[in-house]
Amino acid sequence: MKTALITGASSGFGRASVEALINEGFKVIAIARREERLKLLKEKFKDKLHIIALDVRDKEKINSELKNLPKEFSDISLLINNAGLALNQDEFDSLSLEDIDTMVDTNIKGFLYIARVIIPILRKQKNAYIFNIGSVAATNPYFGGNVYCGTKAFVRQFSLALRNDLRSSNIKVTNIAPGLCKTEFSEVRFKGDKEKAEQIYKNTKFISADDIAKVIISIINLPEHININEIELMPVTQTWNGFHIEKFS
Ligand code: NDP
Ligand code: 8X3
């Protein structure tokens, strides 16, 4: 039985991917900060799941936990590097330094700490896969996206460059760049303002977390010699908005 490691497994894409991969015959290591959520997953998936409550910004804990995995979960062959967040959607100079740090430290540094400790394990497998969760925000700068857009541009470019580093290995790398998806993402972005978050998804269509899990499953079931470098997906109701031209009044 193959083993996958998923960060951000307590909600959204990560949570949906836990279930989809277990249904696909994987054992899963689920990582997130909210231990109570992980414990509920453990009750459901029992010995198919190993849970680790940690903050991906905590590199010491990542190293100690992931270098001492239970034997039955130690042969990881699939990583979904997914934990991440946006905080606020305002002009850059109104962002707090704390929010800036949280986005950069989670979406870039935490993401790298996880990749750094897992890639040597993936190298030992006959076939391995890394899914990095980027965003359309990487290539479509929007008002108030500033730091978040920048972190996802990092994820995208890192993923593509990592493909070069791993070209003689058995590890494939895919950057997944979703558009509008309904998860806890907007509620986190707007700091618990459920009404504001709900407005984002009102009167339109959106991608679900299960849709993202389905994309991952369909990619891992492609012929072995194919690497999907990048996949961008949006709901049918989302497109680009063109350039903004500011007019003098
Ligand atoms: P959710 O808010 O539903 O899930 C985010 C997950 O990340 C949670 O499980 C959360 O768990 C975890 N997480 C956040 N910070 C940390 C941390 N410091 N350490 C460990 N885990 C952390 O959002 P999504 O599922 O939508 O987001 C998943 C990824 O997808 C993110 O990288 C996001 O940027 C990206 N994305 C989302 C889109 C969307 O429209 N929803 C579109 C494009 C990309 P906990 O709080 O328990 O730690
Ligand atoms: C999340 C999608 O458009 O809010 O990455 O940045 S967006």
PDB file of C-alpha atoms and ligand atoms in Angstrom:
ATOM      1  CA  MET A   1       0.000   0.000   0.000  1.00  0.00           C
ATOM      2  CA  LYS A   2       1.417   3.413  -0.992  1.00  0.00           C
ATOM      3  CA  THR A   3       1.732   6.333   1.420  1.00  0.00           C
ATOM      4  CA  ALA A   4       0.891   9.993   0.820  1.00  0.00           C
ATOM      5  CA  LEU A   5       1.628  13.046   2.957  1.00  0.00           C
ATOM      6  CA  ILE A   6      -0.804  15.975   2.812  1.00  0.00           C
ATOM      7  CA  THR A   7      -0.351  19.338   4.490  1.00  0.00           C
ATOM      8  CA  GLY A   8      -3.401  21.466   5.253  1.00  0.00           C
ATOM      9  CA  ALA A   9      -5.384  18.266   5.752  1.00  0.00           C
ATOM     10  CA  SER A  10      -7.891  19.692   8.230  1.00  0.00           C
ATOM     11  CA  SER A  11      -9.963  21.553   5.613  1.00  0.00           C
ATOM     12  CA  GLY A  12     -10.606  22.256   1.939  1.00  0.00           C
ATOM     13  CA  PHE A  13      -8.401  20.648  -0.719  1.00  0.00           C
ATOM     14  CA  GLY A  14      -6.255  18.836   1.824  1.00  0.00           C
ATOM     15  CA  ARG A  15      -9.188  17.268   3.656  1.00  0.00           C
ATOM     16  CA  ALA A  16     -10.826  16.192   0.377  1.00  0.00           C
ATOM     17  CA  SER A  17      -7.542  14.722  -0.851  1.00  0.00           C
ATOM     18  CA  VAL A  18      -7.151  12.622   2.312  1.00  0.00           C
ATOM     19  CA  GLU A  19     -10.427  10.879   1.556  1.00  0.00           C
ATOM     20  CA  ALA A  20      -9.803  10.577  -2.189  1.00  0.00           C
ATOM     21  CA  LEU A  21      -6.344   9.056  -1.725  1.00  0.00           C
ATOM     22  CA  ILE A  22      -7.518   6.606   0.927  1.00  0.00           C
ATOM     23  CA  ASN A  23     -10.299   5.536  -1.468  1.00  0.00           C
ATOM     24  CA  GLU A  24      -7.584   5.130  -4.092  1.00  0.00           C
ATOM     25  CA  GLY A  25      -5.753   2.660  -1.831  1.00  0.00           C
ATOM     26  CA  PHE A  26      -3.194   4.959  -0.151  1.00  0.00           C
ATOM     27  CA  LYS A  27      -2.294   5.302   3.504  1.00  0.00           C
ATOM     28  CA  VAL A  28      -2.139   9.004   4.386  1.00  0.00           C
ATOM     29  CA  ILE A  29      -0.167  11.200   6.766  1.00  0.00           C
ATOM     30  CA  ALA A  30      -2.341  14.233   7.516  1.00  0.00           C
ATOM     31  CA  ILE A  31      -0.757  17.476   8.731  1.00  0.00           C
ATOM     32  CA  ALA A  32      -2.441  20.664  10.005  1.00  0.00           C
ATOM     33  CA  ARG A  33      -2.480  22.809  13.129  1.00  0.00           C
ATOM     34  CA  ARG A  34      -6.024  22.031  14.347  1.00  0.00           C
ATOM     35  CA  GLU A  35      -5.561  18.758  16.184  1.00  0.00           C
ATOM     36  CA  GLU A  36      -9.259  18.316  16.966  1.00  0.00           C
ATOM     37  CA  ARG A  37     -10.034  18.257  13.223  1.00  0.00           C
ATOM     38  CA  LEU A  38      -7.269  15.727  12.621  1.00  0.00           C
ATOM     39  CA  LYS A  39      -8.589  13.524  15.420  1.00  0.00           C
ATOM     40  CA  LEU A  40     -12.003  13.414  13.711  1.00  0.00           C
ATOM     41  CA  LEU A  41     -10.273  12.261  10.531  1.00  0.00           C
ATOM     42  CA  LYS A  42      -8.401   9.622  12.510  1.00  0.00           C
ATOM     43  CA  GLU A  43     -11.682   8.304  13.949  1.00  0.00           C
ATOM     44  CA  LYS A  44     -12.999   7.961  10.427  1.00  0.00           C
ATOM     45  CA  PHE A  45      -9.982   6.473   8.648  1.00  0.00           C
ATOM     46  CA  LYS A  46      -8.368   4.598  11.562  1.00  0.00           C
ATOM     47  CA  ASP A  47      -5.167   2.714  10.696  1.00  0.00           C
ATOM     48  CA  LYS A  48      -5.103   4.113   7.155  1.00  0.00           C
ATOM     49  CA  LEU A  49      -4.305   7.529   8.602  1.00  0.00           C
ATOM     50  CA  HIS A  50      -1.448   8.948  10.670  1.00  0.00           C
ATOM     51  CA  ILE A  51      -2.064  12.446  11.998  1.00  0.00           C
ATOM     52  CA  ILE A  52       0.524  15.048  12.951  1.00  0.00           C
ATOM     53  CA  ALA A  53      -0.610  18.341  14.450  1.00  0.00           C
ATOM     54  CA  LEU A  54       2.000  20.866  13.471  1.00  0.00           C
ATOM     55  CA  ASP A  55       2.499  24.317  12.081  1.00  0.00           C
ATOM     56  CA  VAL A  56       4.453  24.147   8.815  1.00  0.00           C
ATOM     57  CA  ARG A  57       6.356  27.232   9.985  1.00  0.00           C
ATOM     58  CA  ASP A  58       7.929  25.123  12.742  1.00  0.00           C
ATOM     59  CA  LYS A  59      10.953  23.588  11.022  1.00  0.00           C
ATOM     60  CA  GLU A  60      12.284  21.871  14.150  1.00  0.00           C
ATOM     61  CA  LYS A  61       8.997  20.037  14.701  1.00  0.00           C
ATOM     62  CA  ILE A  62       8.748  19.149  11.005  1.00  0.00           C
ATOM     63  CA  ASN A  63      12.193  17.595  11.150  1.00  0.00           C
ATOM     64  CA  SER A  64      11.637  15.705  14.379  1.00  0.00           C
ATOM     65  CA  GLU A  65       8.181  14.373  13.399  1.00  0.00           C
ATOM     66  CA  LEU A  66       8.919  13.500   9.789  1.00  0.00           C
ATOM     67  CA  LYS A  67      12.271  11.901  10.467  1.00  0.00           C
ATOM     68  CA  ASN A  68      10.665   9.625  13.078  1.00  0.00           C
ATOM     69  CA  LEU A  69       7.571   8.381  11.291  1.00  0.00           C
ATOM     70  CA  PRO A  70       5.992   5.070  12.302  1.00  0.00           C
ATOM     71  CA  LYS A  71       7.483   2.388  10.051  1.00  0.00           C
ATOM     72  CA  GLU A  72       4.197   1.651   8.294  1.00  0.00           C
ATOM     73  CA  PHE A  73       3.984   5.312   7.164  1.00  0.00           C
ATOM     74  CA  SER A  74       7.637   5.933   6.382  1.00  0.00           C
ATOM     75  CA  ASP A  75       7.714   5.064   2.651  1.00  0.00           C
ATOM     76  CA  ILE A  76       6.077   8.236   1.384  1.00  0.00           C
ATOM     77  CA  SER A  77       5.668   8.308  -2.401  1.00  0.00           C
ATOM     78  CA  LEU A  78       3.256  11.213  -2.824  1.00  0.00           C
ATOM     79  CA  LEU A  79       3.327  14.708  -1.344  1.00  0.00           C
ATOM     80  CA  ILE A  80       0.541  17.266  -1.571  1.00  0.00           C
ATOM     81  CA  ASN A  81       2.193  20.480  -0.387  1.00  0.00           C
ATOM     82  CA  ASN A  82      -1.026  22.378   0.153  1.00  0.00           C
ATOM     83  CA  ALA A  83      -1.103  24.263   3.490  1.00  0.00           C
ATOM     84  CA  GLY A  84      -1.446  27.946   2.780  1.00  0.00           C
ATOM     85  CA  LEU A  85      -3.547  31.043   3.165  1.00  0.00           C
ATOM     86  CA  ALA A  86      -4.276  34.605   2.164  1.00  0.00           C
ATOM     87  CA  LEU A  87      -4.869  37.306   4.767  1.00  0.00           C
ATOM     88  CA  ASN A  88      -6.867  40.386   3.780  1.00  0.00           C
ATOM     89  CA  GLN A  89      -7.278  41.870   0.323  1.00  0.00           C
ATOM     90  CA  ASP A  90      -6.214  45.482   0.631  1.00  0.00           C
ATOM     91  CA  GLU A  91      -3.459  47.764  -0.608  1.00  0.00           C
ATOM     92  CA  PHE A  92      -0.056  46.435   0.408  1.00  0.00           C
ATOM     93  CA  ASP A  93       0.823  49.395   2.633  1.00  0.00           C
ATOM     94  CA  SER A  94      -2.244  48.771   4.779  1.00  0.00           C
ATOM     95  CA  LEU A  95      -1.286  45.172   5.539  1.00  0.00           C
ATOM     96  CA  SER A  96       0.056  44.437   8.995  1.00  0.00           C
ATOM     97  CA  LEU A  97       3.595  43.114   9.241  1.00  0.00           C
ATOM     98  CA  GLU A  98       2.143  40.156  11.099  1.00  0.00           C
ATOM     99  CA  ASP A  99      -0.108  39.207   8.154  1.00  0.00           C
ATOM    100  CA  ILE A 100       2.786  39.660   5.734  1.00  0.00           C
ATOM    101  CA  ASP A 101       4.962  37.362   7.843  1.00  0.00           C
ATOM    102  CA  THR A 102       2.220  34.754   8.191  1.00  0.00           C
ATOM    103  CA  MET A 103       1.653  34.517   4.432  1.00  0.00           C
ATOM    104  CA  VAL A 104       5.339  34.438   3.529  1.00  0.00           C
ATOM    105  CA  ASP A 105       6.296  32.097   6.370  1.00  0.00           C
ATOM    106  CA  THR A 106       3.473  29.638   5.608  1.00  0.00           C
ATOM    107  CA  ASN A 107       3.127  29.724   1.812  1.00  0.00           C
ATOM    108  CA  ILE A 108       6.836  29.963   1.054  1.00  0.00           C
ATOM    109  CA  LYS A 109       9.033  28.996   3.990  1.00  0.00           C
ATOM    110  CA  GLY A 110       6.783  26.316   5.523  1.00  0.00           C
ATOM    111  CA  PHE A 111       6.132  24.946   2.051  1.00  0.00           C
ATOM    112  CA  LEU A 112       9.916  24.678   1.487  1.00  0.00           C
ATOM    113  CA  TYR A 113      10.588  23.067   4.884  1.00  0.00           C
ATOM    114  CA  ILE A 114       8.096  20.321   4.023  1.00  0.00           C
ATOM    115  CA  ALA A 115       9.523  19.805   0.530  1.00  0.00           C
ATOM    116  CA  ARG A 116      13.090  19.735   1.893  1.00  0.00           C
ATOM    117  CA  VAL A 117      12.402  16.932   4.352  1.00  0.00           C
ATOM    118  CA  ILE A 118      10.128  14.847   2.086  1.00  0.00           C
ATOM    119  CA  ILE A 119      12.033  14.906  -1.226  1.00  0.00           C
ATOM    120  CA  PRO A 120      14.886  12.672   0.067  1.00  0.00           C
ATOM    121  CA  ILE A 121      12.217  10.108   1.067  1.00  0.00           C
ATOM    122  CA  LEU A 122      10.512  10.381  -2.348  1.00  0.00           C
ATOM    123  CA  ARG A 123      13.858   9.800  -4.078  1.00  0.00           C
ATOM    124  CA  LYS A 124      13.986   6.297  -2.580  1.00  0.00           C
ATOM    125  CA  GLN A 125      10.685   5.249  -4.226  1.00  0.00           C
ATOM    126  CA  LYS A 126      10.289   3.651  -7.616  1.00  0.00           C
ATOM    127  CA  ASN A 127       7.650   6.228  -8.556  1.00  0.00           C
ATOM    128  CA  ALA A 128       6.831   9.377  -6.658  1.00  0.00           C
ATOM    129  CA  TYR A 129       4.763  12.497  -7.094  1.00  0.00           C
ATOM    130  CA  ILE A 130       4.741  16.026  -5.730  1.00  0.00           C
ATOM    131  CA  PHE A 131       1.652  18.222  -6.073  1.00  0.00           C
ATOM    132  CA  ASN A 132       2.320  21.822  -5.126  1.00  0.00           C
ATOM    133  CA  ILE A 133      -0.791  23.908  -4.626  1.00  0.00           C
ATOM    134  CA  GLY A 134      -0.284  27.214  -6.393  1.00  0.00           C
ATOM    135  CA  SER A 135      -3.053  29.482  -7.627  1.00  0.00           C
ATOM    136  CA  VAL A 136      -4.233  31.548 -10.575  1.00  0.00           C
ATOM    137  CA  ALA A 137      -3.024  34.392  -8.334  1.00  0.00           C
ATOM    138  CA  ALA A 138       0.526  33.477  -9.393  1.00  0.00           C
ATOM    139  CA  THR A 139      -0.005  34.732 -12.927  1.00  0.00           C
ATOM    140  CA  ASN A 140      -3.019  37.050 -12.570  1.00  0.00           C
ATOM    141  CA  PRO A 141      -2.181  39.981 -10.305  1.00  0.00           C
ATOM    142  CA  TYR A 142      -5.340  41.480  -8.819  1.00  0.00           C
ATOM    143  CA  PHE A 143      -6.086  44.429  -6.562  1.00  0.00           C
ATOM    144  CA  GLY A 144      -5.135  43.635  -2.973  1.00  0.00           C
ATOM    145  CA  GLY A 145      -3.493  40.349  -3.963  1.00  0.00           C
ATOM    146  CA  ASN A 146       0.067  41.705  -3.526  1.00  0.00           C
ATOM    147  CA  VAL A 147       1.782  39.363  -1.009  1.00  0.00           C
ATOM    148  CA  TYR A 148      -0.501  36.383  -1.626  1.00  0.00           C
ATOM    149  CA  CYS A 149      -0.007  36.656  -5.429  1.00  0.00           C
ATOM    150  CA  GLY A 150       3.754  36.869  -4.819  1.00  0.00           C
ATOM    151  CA  THR A 151       3.812  33.757  -2.639  1.00  0.00           C
ATOM    152  CA  LYS A 152       1.917  31.756  -5.269  1.00  0.00           C
ATOM    153  CA  ALA A 153       4.225  33.040  -8.017  1.00  0.00           C
ATOM    154  CA  PHE A 154       7.014  31.611  -5.871  1.00  0.00           C
ATOM    155  CA  VAL A 155       5.238  28.241  -5.640  1.00  0.00           C
ATOM    156  CA  ARG A 156       4.798  28.152  -9.414  1.00  0.00           C
ATOM    157  CA  GLN A 157       8.378  29.054 -10.317  1.00  0.00           C
ATOM    158  CA  PHE A 158       9.806  26.788  -7.619  1.00  0.00           C
ATOM    159  CA  SER A 159       7.713  23.878  -8.937  1.00  0.00           C
ATOM    160  CA  LEU A 160       8.955  24.345 -12.478  1.00  0.00           C
ATOM    161  CA  ALA A 161      12.574  24.724 -11.366  1.00  0.00           C
ATOM    162  CA  LEU A 162      12.250  21.681  -9.114  1.00  0.00           C
ATOM    163  CA  ARG A 163      11.291  19.631 -12.172  1.00  0.00           C
ATOM    164  CA  ASN A 164      14.746  20.392 -13.537  1.00  0.00           C
ATOM    165  CA  ASP A 165      16.465  19.355 -10.321  1.00  0.00           C
ATOM    166  CA  LEU A 166      14.500  16.103 -10.261  1.00  0.00           C
ATOM    167  CA  ARG A 167      14.728  15.218 -13.933  1.00  0.00           C
ATOM    168  CA  SER A 168      16.948  12.192 -13.347  1.00  0.00           C
ATOM    169  CA  SER A 169      14.823  10.989 -10.434  1.00  0.00           C
ATOM    170  CA  ASN A 170      11.542   9.082 -10.366  1.00  0.00           C
ATOM    171  CA  ILE A 171       9.713  12.063  -8.904  1.00  0.00           C
ATOM    172  CA  LYS A 172       7.127  13.955 -10.919  1.00  0.00           C
ATOM    173  CA  VAL A 173       6.128  17.502 -10.009  1.00  0.00           C
ATOM    174  CA  THR A 174       2.855  19.276 -10.767  1.00  0.00           C
ATOM    175  CA  ASN A 175       1.897  22.827  -9.900  1.00  0.00           C
ATOM    176  CA  ILE A 176      -1.881  22.997  -9.492  1.00  0.00           C
ATOM    177  CA  ALA A 177      -3.248  26.503 -10.056  1.00  0.00           C
ATOM    178  CA  PRO A 178      -6.930  26.718  -9.135  1.00  0.00           C
ATOM    179  CA  GLY A 179      -9.197  29.714  -9.530  1.00  0.00           C
ATOM    180  CA  LEU A 180     -12.297  30.290  -7.416  1.00  0.00           C
ATOM    181  CA  CYS A 181     -12.864  27.367  -5.050  1.00  0.00           C
ATOM    182  CA  LYS A 182     -15.224  27.221  -2.099  1.00  0.00           C
ATOM    183  CA  THR A 183     -13.385  26.133   1.035  1.00  0.00           C
ATOM    184  CA  GLU A 184     -12.515  27.945   4.262  1.00  0.00           C
ATOM    185  CA  PHE A 185     -10.052  30.055   2.234  1.00  0.00           C
ATOM    186  CA  SER A 186     -12.161  33.246   2.092  1.00  0.00           C
ATOM    187  CA  GLU A 187     -13.283  32.966   5.700  1.00  0.00           C
ATOM    188  CA  VAL A 188      -9.625  32.790   6.719  1.00  0.00           C
ATOM    189  CA  ARG A 189      -8.720  35.640   4.351  1.00  0.00           C
ATOM    190  CA  PHE A 190     -11.430  37.864   5.861  1.00  0.00           C
ATOM    191  CA  LYS A 191     -10.566  36.821   9.399  1.00  0.00           C
ATOM    192  CA  GLY A 192     -13.769  34.989  10.239  1.00  0.00           C
ATOM    193  CA  ASP A 193     -16.180  37.406   8.499  1.00  0.00           C
ATOM    194  CA  LYS A 194     -18.480  34.690   7.131  1.00  0.00           C
ATOM    195  CA  GLU A 195     -20.809  37.137   5.396  1.00  0.00           C
ATOM    196  CA  LYS A 196     -17.990  38.775   3.435  1.00  0.00           C
ATOM    197  CA  ALA A 197     -16.597  35.357   2.570  1.00  0.00           C
ATOM    198  CA  GLU A 198     -20.002  34.125   1.400  1.00  0.00           C
ATOM    199  CA  GLN A 199     -20.358  37.124  -0.973  1.00  0.00           C
ATOM    200  CA  ILE A 200     -17.416  35.804  -2.993  1.00  0.00           C
ATOM    201  CA  TYR A 201     -19.320  32.631  -3.879  1.00  0.00           C
ATOM    202  CA  LYS A 202     -22.798  34.169  -4.223  1.00  0.00           C
ATOM    203  CA  ASN A 203     -24.677  33.870  -7.547  1.00  0.00           C
ATOM    204  CA  THR A 204     -21.865  32.118  -9.340  1.00  0.00           C
ATOM    205  CA  LYS A 205     -20.239  28.722  -9.740  1.00  0.00           C
ATOM    206  CA  PHE A 206     -17.107  27.626  -7.968  1.00  0.00           C
ATOM    207  CA  ILE A 207     -14.799  24.637  -7.861  1.00  0.00           C
ATOM    208  CA  SER A 208     -15.180  22.352  -4.839  1.00  0.00           C
ATOM    209  CA  ALA A 209     -12.441  20.769  -2.763  1.00  0.00           C
ATOM    210  CA  ASP A 210     -13.573  17.385  -4.095  1.00  0.00           C
ATOM    211  CA  ASP A 211     -12.991  18.652  -7.652  1.00  0.00           C
ATOM    212  CA  ILE A 212      -9.359  19.420  -6.807  1.00  0.00           C
ATOM    213  CA  ALA A 213      -8.948  15.949  -5.251  1.00  0.00           C
ATOM    214  CA  LYS A 214     -10.401  14.439  -8.447  1.00  0.00           C
ATOM    215  CA  VAL A 215      -7.850  16.345 -10.551  1.00  0.00           C
ATOM    216  CA  ILE A 216      -5.026  14.934  -8.404  1.00  0.00           C
ATOM    217  CA  ILE A 217      -6.370  11.390  -8.682  1.00  0.00           C
ATOM    218  CA  SER A 218      -6.765  11.709 -12.448  1.00  0.00           C
ATOM    219  CA  ILE A 219      -3.152  12.928 -12.796  1.00  0.00           C
ATOM    220  CA  ILE A 220      -1.705  10.069 -10.746  1.00  0.00           C
ATOM    221  CA  ASN A 221      -3.589   7.627 -12.961  1.00  0.00           C
ATOM    222  CA  LEU A 222      -2.039   8.931 -16.173  1.00  0.00           C
ATOM    223  CA  PRO A 223       0.595   6.769 -17.918  1.00  0.00           C
ATOM    224  CA  GLU A 224       3.821   6.682 -15.950  1.00  0.00           C
ATOM    225  CA  HIS A 225       5.926   8.498 -18.558  1.00  0.00           C
ATOM    226  CA  ILE A 226       3.823  11.699 -18.423  1.00  0.00           C
ATOM    227  CA  ASN A 227       4.553  14.655 -16.145  1.00  0.00           C
ATOM    228  CA  ILE A 228       1.867  17.336 -15.945  1.00  0.00           C
ATOM    229  CA  ASN A 229       4.011  20.404 -15.227  1.00  0.00           C
ATOM    230  CA  GLU A 230       1.163  22.698 -14.427  1.00  0.00           C
ATOM    231  CA  ILE A 231      -2.604  22.662 -14.459  1.00  0.00           C
ATOM    232  CA  GLU A 232      -4.752  25.788 -14.188  1.00  0.00           C
ATOM    233  CA  LEU A 233      -8.470  25.401 -13.623  1.00  0.00           C
ATOM    234  CA  MET A 234     -11.362  27.767 -13.020  1.00  0.00           C
ATOM    235  CA  PRO A 235     -15.127  27.430 -12.714  1.00  0.00           C
ATOM    236  CA  VAL A 236     -16.911  28.111 -16.004  1.00  0.00           C
ATOM    237  CA  THR A 237     -18.163  31.426 -14.610  1.00  0.00           C
ATOM    238  CA  GLN A 238     -14.640  32.802 -14.013  1.00  0.00           C
ATOM    239  CA  THR A 239     -12.451  34.479 -16.664  1.00  0.00           C
ATOM    240  CA  TRP A 240      -9.908  37.321 -16.775  1.00  0.00           C
ATOM    241  CA  ASN A 241     -10.818  40.944 -16.352  1.00  0.00           C
ATOM    242  CA  GLY A 242      -8.260  42.670 -18.582  1.00  0.00           C
ATOM    243  CA  PHE A 243      -6.128  45.679 -17.710  1.00  0.00           C
ATOM    244  CA  HIS A 244      -7.399  48.400 -15.431  1.00  0.00           C
ATOM    245  CA  ILE A 245      -6.857  51.940 -16.772  1.00  0.00           C
ATOM    246  CA  GLU A 246      -7.017  54.559 -14.058  1.00  0.00           C
ATOM    247  CA  LYS A 247      -8.662  57.773 -15.360  1.00  0.00           C
ATOM    248  CA  PHE A 248      -8.004  61.300 -14.098  1.00  0.00           C
ATOM    249  CA  SER A 249     -11.164  62.936 -12.769  1.00  0.00           C
TER     250      SER A 249
HETATM  251  P1  NDP B   1      -8.660  26.099   3.618  1.00  0.00           P
HETATM  252  O1  NDP B   1      -8.563  27.330   4.447  1.00  0.00           O
HETATM  253  O2  NDP B   1      -9.955  25.372   3.584  1.00  0.00           O
HETATM  254  O3  NDP B   1      -7.509  25.081   4.032  1.00  0.00           O
HETATM  255  C1  NDP B   1      -6.198  25.518   4.328  1.00  0.00           C
HETATM  256  C2  NDP B   1      -5.469  24.415   5.082  1.00  0.00           C
HETATM  257  O4  NDP B   1      -4.142  24.854   5.356  1.00  0.00           O
HETATM  258  C3  NDP B   1      -6.124  24.085   6.396  1.00  0.00           C
HETATM  259  O5  NDP B   1      -6.129  22.684   6.577  1.00  0.00           O
HETATM  260  C4  NDP B   1      -5.195  24.727   7.426  1.00  0.00           C
HETATM  261  O6  NDP B   1      -5.203  23.939   8.615  1.00  0.00           O
HETATM  262  C5  NDP B   1      -3.843  24.594   6.714  1.00  0.00           C
HETATM  263  N1  NDP B   1      -2.852  25.542   7.215  1.00  0.00           N
HETATM  264  C6  NDP B   1      -2.869  26.894   7.134  1.00  0.00           C
HETATM  265  N2  NDP B   1      -1.790  27.404   7.746  1.00  0.00           N
HETATM  266  C7  NDP B   1      -1.076  26.349   8.218  1.00  0.00           C
HETATM  267  C8  NDP B   1       0.122  26.226   8.944  1.00  0.00           C
HETATM  268  N3  NDP B   1       0.847  27.300   9.323  1.00  0.00           N
HETATM  269  N4  NDP B   1       0.568  24.992   9.288  1.00  0.00           N
HETATM  270  C9  NDP B   1      -0.132  23.906   8.913  1.00  0.00           C
HETATM  271  N5  NDP B   1      -1.272  23.947   8.227  1.00  0.00           N
HETATM  272  C10 NDP B   1      -1.745  25.164   7.887  1.00  0.00           C
HETATM  273  O7  NDP B   1      -8.252  26.555   2.147  1.00  0.00           O
HETATM  274  P2  NDP B   1      -8.008  25.743   0.778  1.00  0.00           P
HETATM  275  O8  NDP B   1      -8.234  24.306   0.913  1.00  0.00           O
HETATM  276  O9  NDP B   1      -8.752  26.481  -0.253  1.00  0.00           O
HETATM  277  O10 NDP B   1      -6.472  26.068   0.582  1.00  0.00           O
HETATM  278  C11 NDP B   1      -5.493  25.098   0.322  1.00  0.00           C
HETATM  279  C12 NDP B   1      -4.442  25.709  -0.582  1.00  0.00           C
HETATM  280  O11 NDP B   1      -5.055  26.050  -1.820  1.00  0.00           O
HETATM  281  C13 NDP B   1      -3.803  26.983  -0.054  1.00  0.00           C
HETATM  282  O12 NDP B   1      -2.422  26.933  -0.336  1.00  0.00           O
HETATM  283  C14 NDP B   1      -4.471  28.091  -0.886  1.00  0.00           C
HETATM  284  O13 NDP B   1      -3.651  29.197  -1.025  1.00  0.00           O
HETATM  285  C15 NDP B   1      -4.678  27.364  -2.191  1.00  0.00           C
HETATM  286  N6  NDP B   1      -5.690  27.875  -3.092  1.00  0.00           N
HETATM  287  C16 NDP B   1      -6.999  28.056  -2.695  1.00  0.00           C
HETATM  288  C17 NDP B   1      -7.945  28.520  -3.597  1.00  0.00           C
HETATM  289  C18 NDP B   1      -9.359  28.789  -3.203  1.00  0.00           C
HETATM  290  O14 NDP B   1     -10.065  29.571  -3.915  1.00  0.00           O
HETATM  291  N7  NDP B   1      -9.878  28.180  -2.136  1.00  0.00           N
HETATM  292  C19 NDP B   1      -7.594  28.769  -5.005  1.00  0.00           C
HETATM  293  C20 NDP B   1      -6.213  28.581  -5.309  1.00  0.00           C
HETATM  294  C21 NDP B   1      -5.318  28.117  -4.396  1.00  0.00           C
HETATM  295  P3  NDP B   1      -5.093  24.490  10.120  1.00  0.00           P
HETATM  296  O15 NDP B   1      -5.770  25.825  10.156  1.00  0.00           O
HETATM  297  O16 NDP B   1      -5.769  23.420  10.913  1.00  0.00           O
HETATM  298  O17 NDP B   1      -3.627  24.543  10.348  1.00  0.00           O
HETATM  299  C1  8X3 B   2      -7.030  31.702  -4.357  1.00  0.00           C
HETATM  300  C2  8X3 B   2      -7.730  32.267  -5.542  1.00  0.00           C
HETATM  301  O1  8X3 B   2      -8.194  34.401  -6.840  1.00  0.00           O
HETATM  302  O2  8X3 B   2      -8.524  34.468  -4.429  1.00  0.00           O
HETATM  303  O3  8X3 B   2      -5.709  31.423  -4.636  1.00  0.00           O
HETATM  304  O4  8X3 B   2      -6.315  34.435  -5.336  1.00  0.00           O
HETATM  305  S1  8X3 B   2      -7.676  33.962  -5.519  1.00  0.00           S
END
